[in-house]
Coordinates of C-alpha atoms in Angstrom, one line a residue:
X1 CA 0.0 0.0 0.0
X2 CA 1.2 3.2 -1.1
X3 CA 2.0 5.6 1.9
X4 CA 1.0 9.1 1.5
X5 CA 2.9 11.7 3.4
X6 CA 1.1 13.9 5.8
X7 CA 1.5 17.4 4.9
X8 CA -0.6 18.9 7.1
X9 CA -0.1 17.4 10.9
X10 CA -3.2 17.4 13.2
X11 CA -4.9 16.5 16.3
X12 CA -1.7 16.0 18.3
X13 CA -0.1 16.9 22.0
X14 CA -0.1 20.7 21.0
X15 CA -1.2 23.3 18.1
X16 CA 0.8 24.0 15.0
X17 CA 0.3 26.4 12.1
X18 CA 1.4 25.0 8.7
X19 CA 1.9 27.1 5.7
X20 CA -0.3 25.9 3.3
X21 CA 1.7 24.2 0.4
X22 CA -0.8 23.6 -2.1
X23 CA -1.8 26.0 -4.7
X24 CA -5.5 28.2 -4.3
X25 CA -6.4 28.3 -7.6
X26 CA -5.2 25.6 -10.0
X27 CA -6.2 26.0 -12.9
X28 CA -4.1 27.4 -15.5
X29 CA -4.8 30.9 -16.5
X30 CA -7.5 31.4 -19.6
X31 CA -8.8 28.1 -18.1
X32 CA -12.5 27.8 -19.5
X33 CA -14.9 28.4 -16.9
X34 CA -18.2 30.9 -15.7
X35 CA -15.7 32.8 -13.2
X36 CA -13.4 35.6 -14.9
X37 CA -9.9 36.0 -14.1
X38 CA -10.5 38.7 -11.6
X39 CA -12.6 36.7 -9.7
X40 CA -10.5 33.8 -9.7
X41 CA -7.8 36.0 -8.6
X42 CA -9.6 37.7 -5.6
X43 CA -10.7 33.6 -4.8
X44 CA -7.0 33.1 -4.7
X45 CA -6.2 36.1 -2.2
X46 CA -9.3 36.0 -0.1
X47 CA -10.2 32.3 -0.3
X48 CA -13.9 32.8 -1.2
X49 CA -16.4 34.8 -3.5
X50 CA -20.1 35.6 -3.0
X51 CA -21.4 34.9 -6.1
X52 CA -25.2 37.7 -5.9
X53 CA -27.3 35.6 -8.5
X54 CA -26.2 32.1 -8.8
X55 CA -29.3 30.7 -9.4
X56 CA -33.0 32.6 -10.7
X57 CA -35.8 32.8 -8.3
X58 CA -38.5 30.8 -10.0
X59 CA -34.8 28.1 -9.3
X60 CA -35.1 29.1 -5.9
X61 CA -38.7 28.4 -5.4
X62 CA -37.8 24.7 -6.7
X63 CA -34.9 23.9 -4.5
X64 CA -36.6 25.6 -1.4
X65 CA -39.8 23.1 -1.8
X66 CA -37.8 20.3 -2.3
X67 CA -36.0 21.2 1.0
X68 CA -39.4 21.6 2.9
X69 CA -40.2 18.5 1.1
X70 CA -37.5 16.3 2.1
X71 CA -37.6 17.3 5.9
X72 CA -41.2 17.0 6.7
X73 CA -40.3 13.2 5.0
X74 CA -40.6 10.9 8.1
X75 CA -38.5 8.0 6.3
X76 CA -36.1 11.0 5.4
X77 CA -36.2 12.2 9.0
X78 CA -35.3 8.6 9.9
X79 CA -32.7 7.8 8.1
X80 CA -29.0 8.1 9.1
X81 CA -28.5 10.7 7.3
X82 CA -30.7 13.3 8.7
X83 CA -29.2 15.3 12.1
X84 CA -31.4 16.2 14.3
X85 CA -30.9 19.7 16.5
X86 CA -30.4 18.5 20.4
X87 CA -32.9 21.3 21.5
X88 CA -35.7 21.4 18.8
X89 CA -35.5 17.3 17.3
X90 CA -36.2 19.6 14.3
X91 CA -33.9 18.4 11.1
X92 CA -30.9 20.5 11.2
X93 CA -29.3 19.1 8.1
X94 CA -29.6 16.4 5.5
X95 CA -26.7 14.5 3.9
X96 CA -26.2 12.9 0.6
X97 CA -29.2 14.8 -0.8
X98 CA -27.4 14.9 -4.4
X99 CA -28.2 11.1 -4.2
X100 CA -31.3 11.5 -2.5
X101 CA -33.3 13.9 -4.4
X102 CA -33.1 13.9 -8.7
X103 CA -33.8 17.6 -7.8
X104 CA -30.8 18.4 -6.2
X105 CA -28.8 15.9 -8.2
X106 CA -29.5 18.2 -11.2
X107 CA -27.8 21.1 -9.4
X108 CA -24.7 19.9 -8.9
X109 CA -24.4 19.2 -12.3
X110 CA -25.4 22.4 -13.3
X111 CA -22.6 24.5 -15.4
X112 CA -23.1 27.5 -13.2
X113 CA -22.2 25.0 -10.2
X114 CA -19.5 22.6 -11.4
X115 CA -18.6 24.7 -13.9
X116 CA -17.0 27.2 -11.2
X117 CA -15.6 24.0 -9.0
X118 CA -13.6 22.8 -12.2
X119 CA -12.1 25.8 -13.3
X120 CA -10.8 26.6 -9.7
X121 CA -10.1 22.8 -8.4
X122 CA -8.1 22.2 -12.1
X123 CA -9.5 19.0 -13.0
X124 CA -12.5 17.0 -13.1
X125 CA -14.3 17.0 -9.7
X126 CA -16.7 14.7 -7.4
X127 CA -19.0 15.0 -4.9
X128 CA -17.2 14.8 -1.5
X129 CA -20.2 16.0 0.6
X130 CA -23.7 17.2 -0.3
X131 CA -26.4 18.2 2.3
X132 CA -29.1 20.7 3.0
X133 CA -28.8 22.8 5.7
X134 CA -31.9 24.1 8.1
X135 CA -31.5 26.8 10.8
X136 CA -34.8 27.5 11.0
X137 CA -35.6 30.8 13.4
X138 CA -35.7 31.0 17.5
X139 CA -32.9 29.3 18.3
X140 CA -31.1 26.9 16.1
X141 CA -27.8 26.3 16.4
X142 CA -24.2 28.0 14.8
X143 CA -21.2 26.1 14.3
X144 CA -18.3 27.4 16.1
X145 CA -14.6 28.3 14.1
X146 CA -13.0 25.8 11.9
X147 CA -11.3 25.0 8.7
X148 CA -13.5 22.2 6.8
X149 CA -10.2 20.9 5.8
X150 CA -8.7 20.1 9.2
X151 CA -11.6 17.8 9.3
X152 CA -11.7 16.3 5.6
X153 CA -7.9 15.5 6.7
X154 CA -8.2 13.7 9.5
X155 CA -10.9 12.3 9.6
X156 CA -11.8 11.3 5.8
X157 CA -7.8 11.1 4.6
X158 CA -8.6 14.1 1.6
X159 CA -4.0 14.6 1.4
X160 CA -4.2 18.0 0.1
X161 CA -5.8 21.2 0.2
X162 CA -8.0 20.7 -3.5
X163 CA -11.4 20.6 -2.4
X164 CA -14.0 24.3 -3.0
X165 CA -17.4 24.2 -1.1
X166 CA -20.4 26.2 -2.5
X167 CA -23.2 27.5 0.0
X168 CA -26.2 28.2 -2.1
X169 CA -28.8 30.4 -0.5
X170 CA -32.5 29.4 -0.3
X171 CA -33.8 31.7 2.0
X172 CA -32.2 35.4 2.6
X173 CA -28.8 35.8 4.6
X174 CA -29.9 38.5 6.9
X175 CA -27.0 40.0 9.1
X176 CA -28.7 38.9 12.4
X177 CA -30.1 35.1 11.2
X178 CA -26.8 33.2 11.5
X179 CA -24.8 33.9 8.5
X180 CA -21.6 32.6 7.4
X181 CA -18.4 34.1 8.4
X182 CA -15.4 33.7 7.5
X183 CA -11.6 35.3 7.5
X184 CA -10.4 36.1 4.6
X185 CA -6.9 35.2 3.6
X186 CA -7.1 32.7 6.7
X187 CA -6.8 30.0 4.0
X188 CA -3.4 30.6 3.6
X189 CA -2.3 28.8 7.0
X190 CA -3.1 25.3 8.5
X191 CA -4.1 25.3 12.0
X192 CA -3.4 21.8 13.4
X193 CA -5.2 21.7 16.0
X194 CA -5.1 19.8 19.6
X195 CA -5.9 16.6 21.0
X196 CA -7.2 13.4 19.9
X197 CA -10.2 12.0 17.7
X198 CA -12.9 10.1 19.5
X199 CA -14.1 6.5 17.5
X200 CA -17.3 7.9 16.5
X201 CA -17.0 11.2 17.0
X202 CA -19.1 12.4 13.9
X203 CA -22.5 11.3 15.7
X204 CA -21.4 14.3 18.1
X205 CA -19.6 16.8 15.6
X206 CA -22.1 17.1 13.3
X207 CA -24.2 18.6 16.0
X208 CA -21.8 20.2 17.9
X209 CA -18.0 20.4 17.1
X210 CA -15.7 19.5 19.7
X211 CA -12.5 17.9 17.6
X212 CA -10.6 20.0 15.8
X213 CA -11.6 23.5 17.5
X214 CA -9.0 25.9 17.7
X215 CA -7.7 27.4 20.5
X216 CA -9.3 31.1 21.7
X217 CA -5.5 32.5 21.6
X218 CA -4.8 31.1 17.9
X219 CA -8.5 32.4 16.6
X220 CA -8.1 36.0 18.1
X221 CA -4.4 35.8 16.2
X222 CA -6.4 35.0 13.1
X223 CA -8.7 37.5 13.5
X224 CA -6.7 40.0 14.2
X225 CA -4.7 39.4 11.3
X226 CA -7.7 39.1 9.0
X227 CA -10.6 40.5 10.1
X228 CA -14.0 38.6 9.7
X229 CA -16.8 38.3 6.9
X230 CA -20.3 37.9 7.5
X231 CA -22.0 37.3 4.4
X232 CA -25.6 38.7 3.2
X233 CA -27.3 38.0 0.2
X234 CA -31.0 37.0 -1.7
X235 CA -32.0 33.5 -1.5
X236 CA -29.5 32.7 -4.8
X237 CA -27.4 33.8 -4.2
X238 CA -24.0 31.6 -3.1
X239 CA -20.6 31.9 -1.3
X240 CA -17.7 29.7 -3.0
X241 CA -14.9 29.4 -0.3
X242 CA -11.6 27.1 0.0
X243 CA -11.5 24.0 2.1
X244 CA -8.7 25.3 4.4
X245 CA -11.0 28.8 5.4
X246 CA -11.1 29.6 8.9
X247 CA -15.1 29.7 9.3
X248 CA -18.4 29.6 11.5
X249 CA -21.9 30.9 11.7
X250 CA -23.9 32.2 14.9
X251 CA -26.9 31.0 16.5
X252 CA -30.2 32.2 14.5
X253 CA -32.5 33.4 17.5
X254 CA -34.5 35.6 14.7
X255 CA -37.8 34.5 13.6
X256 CA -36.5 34.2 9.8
X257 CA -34.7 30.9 8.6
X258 CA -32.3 30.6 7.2
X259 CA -31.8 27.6 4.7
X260 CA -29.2 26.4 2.3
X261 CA -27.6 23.6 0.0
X262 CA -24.0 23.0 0.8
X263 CA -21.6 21.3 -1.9
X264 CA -18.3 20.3 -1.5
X265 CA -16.2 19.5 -4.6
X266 CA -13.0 17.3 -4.6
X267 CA -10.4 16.9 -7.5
X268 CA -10.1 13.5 -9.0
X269 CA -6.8 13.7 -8.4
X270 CA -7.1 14.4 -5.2
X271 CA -9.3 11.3 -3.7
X272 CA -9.5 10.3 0.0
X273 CA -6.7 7.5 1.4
X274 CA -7.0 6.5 5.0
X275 CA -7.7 9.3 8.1
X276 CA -4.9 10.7 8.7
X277 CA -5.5 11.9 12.4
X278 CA -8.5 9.4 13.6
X279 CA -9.3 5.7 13.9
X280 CA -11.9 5.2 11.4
X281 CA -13.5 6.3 8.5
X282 CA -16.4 8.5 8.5
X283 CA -19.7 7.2 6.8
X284 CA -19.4 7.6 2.8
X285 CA -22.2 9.8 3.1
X286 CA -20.5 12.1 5.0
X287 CA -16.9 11.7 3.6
X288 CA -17.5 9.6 -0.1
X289 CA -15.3 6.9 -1.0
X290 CA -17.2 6.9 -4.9
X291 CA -14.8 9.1 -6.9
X292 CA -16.8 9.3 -10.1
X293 CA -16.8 12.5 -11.8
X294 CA -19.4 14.8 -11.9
X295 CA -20.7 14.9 -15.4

């Protein structure tokens, strides 16, 4: 078995900050694609672009029923892929929907979508991770600081930094219902983080992350050093970012929801070997294990 070297060491006795030592953009430049070169070049320096109208509203309207559809679904609502918020047992967010739902199936492979994951990834691309994402008003729950890649690493074995996630708005981001933040240019450093990885421990993570948190000292150095992003927008509107962003969302305690499809996009050449920082696998539907390419 081929060993991969770990280029990016987490979950150990103590924090350490890596330079990152892949590339941000790789694609070559005039690579065909919908994004221009100015926007692949402020992707590069800030590690994400809000994208205002990624998708029509009479689009919107279709995704957003077939959300409400598929988590007022009791066998949906039963099945292992479903999470359900600790407080509420409302749905927080359901996984694999791109091979759940024909709707949503038929985003992904959308031009506007993968086009955009191609021509920054560099290569044909899979689906690593696909859910929707509820955070329906008075009360449900953020997710606290992280980079998604710190995870993919060590817990799904992703060996380098080639993965782009797109948040696709189906309700408006407000600045008060929980939006997404992040710090720009944050994708430009590692942050291994502390401690170890529990068996199981997506059961608990993907309600409440406890692996793989950074410290308070190293996420006041990152924000001082880059500031933070909230993100607003119309429902279609969508935020591309880089797997390696630092990045988190408040509580919503507003009455409006807000409701999204999340996408994450690995390169072929880029597929998942074992965890590098944890004693199992995650479920494929959480980490996938099919590479095919999106087509």
């Amino acid at each position: 078995m081929t060993t991969v070297t770990d280029l990016y060491p987490t979950r150990g006795a103590v924090e350490v900050a890596t330079p990152r030592m892949d590339p941000v953009v790789w694609s070559e430049p005039g690579a065909p694609g919908p994004m221009q070169p100015s926007e692949l070049s402020d992707f590069d320096r800030d590690g994400f672009l809000a994208v205002d109208h990624l998708i029509a509203p009479d689009e919107v309207a279709v995704y957003r029923a077939e959300l409400d559809r598929l988590v007022t679904d009791p066998d949906v609502r039963a099945d292992e892929r479903s999470i359900i918020e600790p407080q509420s047992k409302d749905v927080r967010s359901v996984f694999e929907v791109h091979r759940i739902s024909e709707v949503f199936a038929k985003l992904v492979s959308d031009p506007r979508v993968v086009g955009r994951a191609r021509q920054i990834l560099g290569s044909d691309v899979y689906v690593h991770q696909s859910r929707i994402n509820v955070k329906p008003g008075f009360g449900a729950s953020g997710f606290y600081w992280h980079s998604d890649f710190e995870t993919w690493h060590a817990e799904d074995g992703l060996p380098n930094m080639r993965t782009v996630s797109v948040s696709i708005a189906l309700t408006e981001n407000f600045d008060t219902n929980g939006g997404l933040m992040i710090m720009p240019g944050s994708h430009r450093t590692f942050l291994g983080c502390a401690g170890s990885t529990p068996k199981d421990n997506y059961k608990k993570s993907l309600q409440m992350q406890d692996a793989g948190i950074p410290s308070d000292e190293a996420l006041t150095a990152f924000s001082d050093k880059h500031g933070i992003k909230l993100f607003t927008g119309k429902a279609g509107s969508a935020t591309w970012f880089d797997c390696n962003c630092m990045h988190g969302s408040g509580d919503n305690i507003t009455p409006y929801p807000r409701s999204n499809v999340f996408i994450v996009f690995n390169s072929v050449e880029n597929t998942a070997v074992e965890p590098f920082a944890a004693p199992i696998r995650r479920p494929e539907y959480i980490g996938a294990r099919d590479f095919t390419p999106v087509r």
